[in-house]
Tab-separated table of C-alpha atoms in Angstrom:
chain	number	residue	atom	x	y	z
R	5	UNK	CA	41.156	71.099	104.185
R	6	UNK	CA	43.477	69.062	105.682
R	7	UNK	CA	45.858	68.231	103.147
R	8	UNK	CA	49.438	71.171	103.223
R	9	UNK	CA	49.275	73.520	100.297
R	10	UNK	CA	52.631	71.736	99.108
R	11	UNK	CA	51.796	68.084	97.434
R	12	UNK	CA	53.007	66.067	96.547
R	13	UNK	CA	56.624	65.681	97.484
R	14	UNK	CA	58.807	68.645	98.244
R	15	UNK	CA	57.070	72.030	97.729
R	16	UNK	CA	54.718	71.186	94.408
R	17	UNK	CA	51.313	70.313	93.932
R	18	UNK	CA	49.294	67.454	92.173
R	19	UNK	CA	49.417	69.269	89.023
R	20	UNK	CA	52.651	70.907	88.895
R	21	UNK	CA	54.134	67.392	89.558
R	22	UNK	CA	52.048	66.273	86.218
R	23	UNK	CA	53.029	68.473	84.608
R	24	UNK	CA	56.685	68.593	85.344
R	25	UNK	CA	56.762	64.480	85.132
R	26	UNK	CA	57.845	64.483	88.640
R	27	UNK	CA	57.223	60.942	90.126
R	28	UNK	CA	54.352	59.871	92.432
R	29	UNK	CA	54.295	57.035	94.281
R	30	UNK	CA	50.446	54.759	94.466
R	31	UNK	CA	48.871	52.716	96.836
R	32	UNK	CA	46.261	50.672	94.988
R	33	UNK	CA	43.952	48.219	97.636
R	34	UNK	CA	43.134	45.444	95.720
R	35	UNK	CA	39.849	43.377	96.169
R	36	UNK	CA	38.293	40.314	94.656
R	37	UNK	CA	35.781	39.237	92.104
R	38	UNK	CA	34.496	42.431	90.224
R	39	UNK	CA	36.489	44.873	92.084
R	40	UNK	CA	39.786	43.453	90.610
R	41	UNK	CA	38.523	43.564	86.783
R	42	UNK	CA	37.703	47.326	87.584
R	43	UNK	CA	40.740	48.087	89.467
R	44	UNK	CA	42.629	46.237	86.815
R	45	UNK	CA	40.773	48.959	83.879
R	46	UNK	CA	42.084	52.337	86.192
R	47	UNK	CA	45.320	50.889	86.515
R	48	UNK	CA	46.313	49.835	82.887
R	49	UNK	CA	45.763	53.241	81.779
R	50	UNK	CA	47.842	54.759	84.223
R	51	UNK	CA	51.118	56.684	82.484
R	52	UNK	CA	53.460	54.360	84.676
R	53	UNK	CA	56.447	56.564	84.282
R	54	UNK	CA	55.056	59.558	85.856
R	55	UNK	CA	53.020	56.911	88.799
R	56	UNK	CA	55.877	55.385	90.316
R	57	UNK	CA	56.961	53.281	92.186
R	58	UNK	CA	53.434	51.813	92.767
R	59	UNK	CA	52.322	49.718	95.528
R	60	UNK	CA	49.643	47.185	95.620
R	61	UNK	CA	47.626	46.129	99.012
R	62	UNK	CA	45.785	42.379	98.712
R	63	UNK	CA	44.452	40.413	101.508
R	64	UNK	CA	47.229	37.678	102.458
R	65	UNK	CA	43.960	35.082	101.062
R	66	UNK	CA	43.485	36.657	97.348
R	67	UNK	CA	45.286	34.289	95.357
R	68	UNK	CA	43.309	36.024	92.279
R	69	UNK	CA	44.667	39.507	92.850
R	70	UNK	CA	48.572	38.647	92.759
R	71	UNK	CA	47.911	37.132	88.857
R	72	UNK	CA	45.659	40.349	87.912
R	73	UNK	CA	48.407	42.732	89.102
R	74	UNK	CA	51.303	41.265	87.581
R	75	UNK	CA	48.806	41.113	84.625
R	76	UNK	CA	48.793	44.935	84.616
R	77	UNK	CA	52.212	45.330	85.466
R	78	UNK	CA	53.500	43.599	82.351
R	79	UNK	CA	51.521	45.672	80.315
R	80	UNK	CA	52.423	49.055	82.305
R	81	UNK	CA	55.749	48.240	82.050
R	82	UNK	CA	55.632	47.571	78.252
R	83	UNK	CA	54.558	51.388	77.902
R	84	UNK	CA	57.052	52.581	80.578
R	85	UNK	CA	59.800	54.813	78.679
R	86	UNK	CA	62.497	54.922	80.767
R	87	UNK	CA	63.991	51.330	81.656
R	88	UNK	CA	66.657	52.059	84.060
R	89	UNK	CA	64.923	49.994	86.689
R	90	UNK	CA	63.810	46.168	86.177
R	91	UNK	CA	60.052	45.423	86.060
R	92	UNK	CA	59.995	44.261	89.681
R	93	UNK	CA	61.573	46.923	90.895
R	94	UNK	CA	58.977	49.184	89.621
R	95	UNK	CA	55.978	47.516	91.927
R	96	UNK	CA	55.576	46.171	94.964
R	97	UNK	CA	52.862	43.653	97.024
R	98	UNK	CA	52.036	43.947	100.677
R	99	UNK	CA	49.452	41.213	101.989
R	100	UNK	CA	47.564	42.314	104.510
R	101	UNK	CA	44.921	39.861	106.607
R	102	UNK	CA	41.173	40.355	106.367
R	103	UNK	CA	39.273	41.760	108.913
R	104	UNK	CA	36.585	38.854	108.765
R	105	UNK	CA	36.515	36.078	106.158
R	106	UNK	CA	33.195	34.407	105.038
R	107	UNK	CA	31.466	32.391	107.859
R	108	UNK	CA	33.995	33.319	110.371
R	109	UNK	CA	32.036	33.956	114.271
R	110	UNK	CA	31.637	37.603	114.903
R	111	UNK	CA	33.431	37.022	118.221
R	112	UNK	CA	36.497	35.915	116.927
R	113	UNK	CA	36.460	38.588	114.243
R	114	UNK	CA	37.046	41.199	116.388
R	115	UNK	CA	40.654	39.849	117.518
R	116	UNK	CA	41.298	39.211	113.393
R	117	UNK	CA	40.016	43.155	112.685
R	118	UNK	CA	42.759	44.239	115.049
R	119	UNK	CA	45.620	42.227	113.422
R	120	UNK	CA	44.104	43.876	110.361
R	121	UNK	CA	44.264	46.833	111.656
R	122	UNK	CA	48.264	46.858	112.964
R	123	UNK	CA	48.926	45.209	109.325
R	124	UNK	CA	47.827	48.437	107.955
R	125	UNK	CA	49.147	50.542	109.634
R	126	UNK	CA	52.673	48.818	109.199
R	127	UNK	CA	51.652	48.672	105.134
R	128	UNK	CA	50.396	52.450	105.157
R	129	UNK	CA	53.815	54.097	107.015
R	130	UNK	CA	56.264	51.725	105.011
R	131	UNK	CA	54.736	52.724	101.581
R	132	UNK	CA	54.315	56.487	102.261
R	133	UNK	CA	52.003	56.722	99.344
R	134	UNK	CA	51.078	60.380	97.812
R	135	UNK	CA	47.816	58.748	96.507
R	136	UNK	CA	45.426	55.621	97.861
R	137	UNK	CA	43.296	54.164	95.132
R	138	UNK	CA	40.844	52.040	96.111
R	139	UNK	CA	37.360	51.088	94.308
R	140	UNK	CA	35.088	49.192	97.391
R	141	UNK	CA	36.615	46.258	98.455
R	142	UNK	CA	36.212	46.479	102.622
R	143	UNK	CA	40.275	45.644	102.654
R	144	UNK	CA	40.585	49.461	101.641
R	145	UNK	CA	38.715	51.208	105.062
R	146	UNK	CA	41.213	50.349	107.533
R	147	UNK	CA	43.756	51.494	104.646
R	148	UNK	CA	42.232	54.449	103.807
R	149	UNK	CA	41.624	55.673	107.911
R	150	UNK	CA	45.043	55.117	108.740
R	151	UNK	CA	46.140	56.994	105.364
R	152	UNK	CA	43.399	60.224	106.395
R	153	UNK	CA	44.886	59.648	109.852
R	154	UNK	CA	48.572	60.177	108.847
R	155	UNK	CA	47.653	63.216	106.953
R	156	UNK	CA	45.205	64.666	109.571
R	157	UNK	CA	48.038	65.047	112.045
R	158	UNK	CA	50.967	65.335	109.274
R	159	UNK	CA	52.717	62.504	109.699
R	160	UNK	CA	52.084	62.085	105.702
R	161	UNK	CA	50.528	63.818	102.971
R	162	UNK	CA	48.299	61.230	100.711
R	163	UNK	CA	45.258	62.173	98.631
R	164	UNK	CA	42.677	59.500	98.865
R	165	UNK	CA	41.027	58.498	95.786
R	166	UNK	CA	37.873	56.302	95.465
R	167	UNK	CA	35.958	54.534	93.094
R	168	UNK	CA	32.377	53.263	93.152
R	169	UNK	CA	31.568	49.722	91.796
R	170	UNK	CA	29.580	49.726	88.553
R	171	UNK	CA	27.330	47.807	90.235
R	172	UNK	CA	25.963	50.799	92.311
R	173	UNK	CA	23.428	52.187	90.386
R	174	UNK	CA	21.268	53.785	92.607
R	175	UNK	CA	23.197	53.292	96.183
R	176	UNK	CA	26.667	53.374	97.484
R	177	UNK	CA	28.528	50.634	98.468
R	178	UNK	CA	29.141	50.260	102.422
R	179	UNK	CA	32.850	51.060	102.032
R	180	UNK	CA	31.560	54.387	99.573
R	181	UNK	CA	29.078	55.241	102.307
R	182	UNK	CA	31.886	55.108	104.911
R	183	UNK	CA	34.762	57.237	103.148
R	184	UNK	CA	31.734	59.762	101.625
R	185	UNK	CA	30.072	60.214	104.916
R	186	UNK	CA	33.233	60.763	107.016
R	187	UNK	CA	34.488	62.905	104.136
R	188	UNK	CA	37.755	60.506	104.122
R	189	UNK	CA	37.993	60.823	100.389
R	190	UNK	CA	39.575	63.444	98.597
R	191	UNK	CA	38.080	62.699	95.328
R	192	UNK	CA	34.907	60.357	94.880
R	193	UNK	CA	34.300	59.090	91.865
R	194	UNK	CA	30.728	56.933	90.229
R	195	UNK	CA	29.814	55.271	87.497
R	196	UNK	CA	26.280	56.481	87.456
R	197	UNK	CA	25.064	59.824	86.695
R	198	UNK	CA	22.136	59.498	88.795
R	199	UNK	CA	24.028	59.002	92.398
R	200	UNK	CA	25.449	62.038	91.799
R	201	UNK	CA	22.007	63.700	92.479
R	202	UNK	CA	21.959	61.733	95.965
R	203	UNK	CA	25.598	62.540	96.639
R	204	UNK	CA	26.580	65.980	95.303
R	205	UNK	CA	30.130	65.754	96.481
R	206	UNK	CA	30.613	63.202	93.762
R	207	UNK	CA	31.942	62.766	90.426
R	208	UNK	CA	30.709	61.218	87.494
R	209	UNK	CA	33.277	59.668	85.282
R	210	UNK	CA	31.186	57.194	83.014
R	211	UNK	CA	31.201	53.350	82.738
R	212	UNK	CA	35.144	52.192	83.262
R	213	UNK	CA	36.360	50.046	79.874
């Protein structure tokens, strides 16, 4: 395990900070189409007091994904109890380029993967997040390695938290086949019952709504 016994913050676990309230800060990688409506489902149900301050990661072209987050801010922040700090301090957005956008030459993509890549890793050590959500979208795998690197050499200490698409019924995505494989994910959640009989480290949580 690579993870200190102590998370997270100073000297507590996941569930003794739960269960004491204490604050934990989110990193949520944000995708497009599909992935955002799911994303958008996990995050509105969060208890926003106790996951705070929470950070969102969208790719600098997702125009989409700025309106669905402040979507689900508004209405975590309606259910938020304590109101000492203004809505947009509560949040914040870090753009990020992709990798490789649609049609772009495979050549050129691999200068644009590496300016992905330093992005990251700026976004990942400025946000110092205790937790990485993420649900598919391939913005979240240079996220999540840089995140499982910080940890592995305890720089940081984030649990790494991912979510199949409902749309994977009988296979994993290529981003869930990357962060199950490598065992980069702390907790792997589906949607299916029957992938966790071809991937036993998984767990089934039913269809999100």
């Amino acid at each position: 395990m690579r993870h200190s016994s102590k998370w997270p913050g100073k000297g507590k676990k996941l569930s003794d900070a739960i269960s004491s309230n204490e604050k934990v800060s989110l990193c949520a990688v944000i995708g497009s189409g599909g992935h955002t409506g799911e994303m958008s489902i996990l995050l509105s149900q969060l208890n926003s007091d106790l996951f705070s301050p929470r950070h969102y990661i969208i790719a600098e072209t997702d125009k989409m994904g700025i309106d669905k987050i402040m979507e689900v801010e508004k209405g975590l922040y309606s259910k938020q109890k304590n109101r000492s700090m203004k809505a947009e301090e509560t949040f914040t957005v870090t753009k990020i380029p992709r990798s490789r956008e649609v049609g772009q030459s495979y050549f050129s993509s691999i200068f644009t993967t590496l300016w992905a890549i330093i992005k990251s890793v700026i976004a990942v050590w400025k946000i110092k997040p205790d937790i990485v959500l993420c649900n598919g979208p391939g913005t979240c795998i240079p996220i999540c390695l840089i995140a499982y690197f910080f940890d592995l050499i305890r720089l940081r200490n984030t649990r790494i938290i991912f979510v199949e698409s409902v749309c994977r019924v009988k296979s994993l995505s290529l981003s869930g086949k990357i962060l199950y494989t490598f065992r980069i994910a702390d907790i792997f959640l589906v949607q299916w019952e029957d992938l966790v009989k071809i991937y036993p480290r998984a767990d089934y949580i039913g269809i999100l709504n």
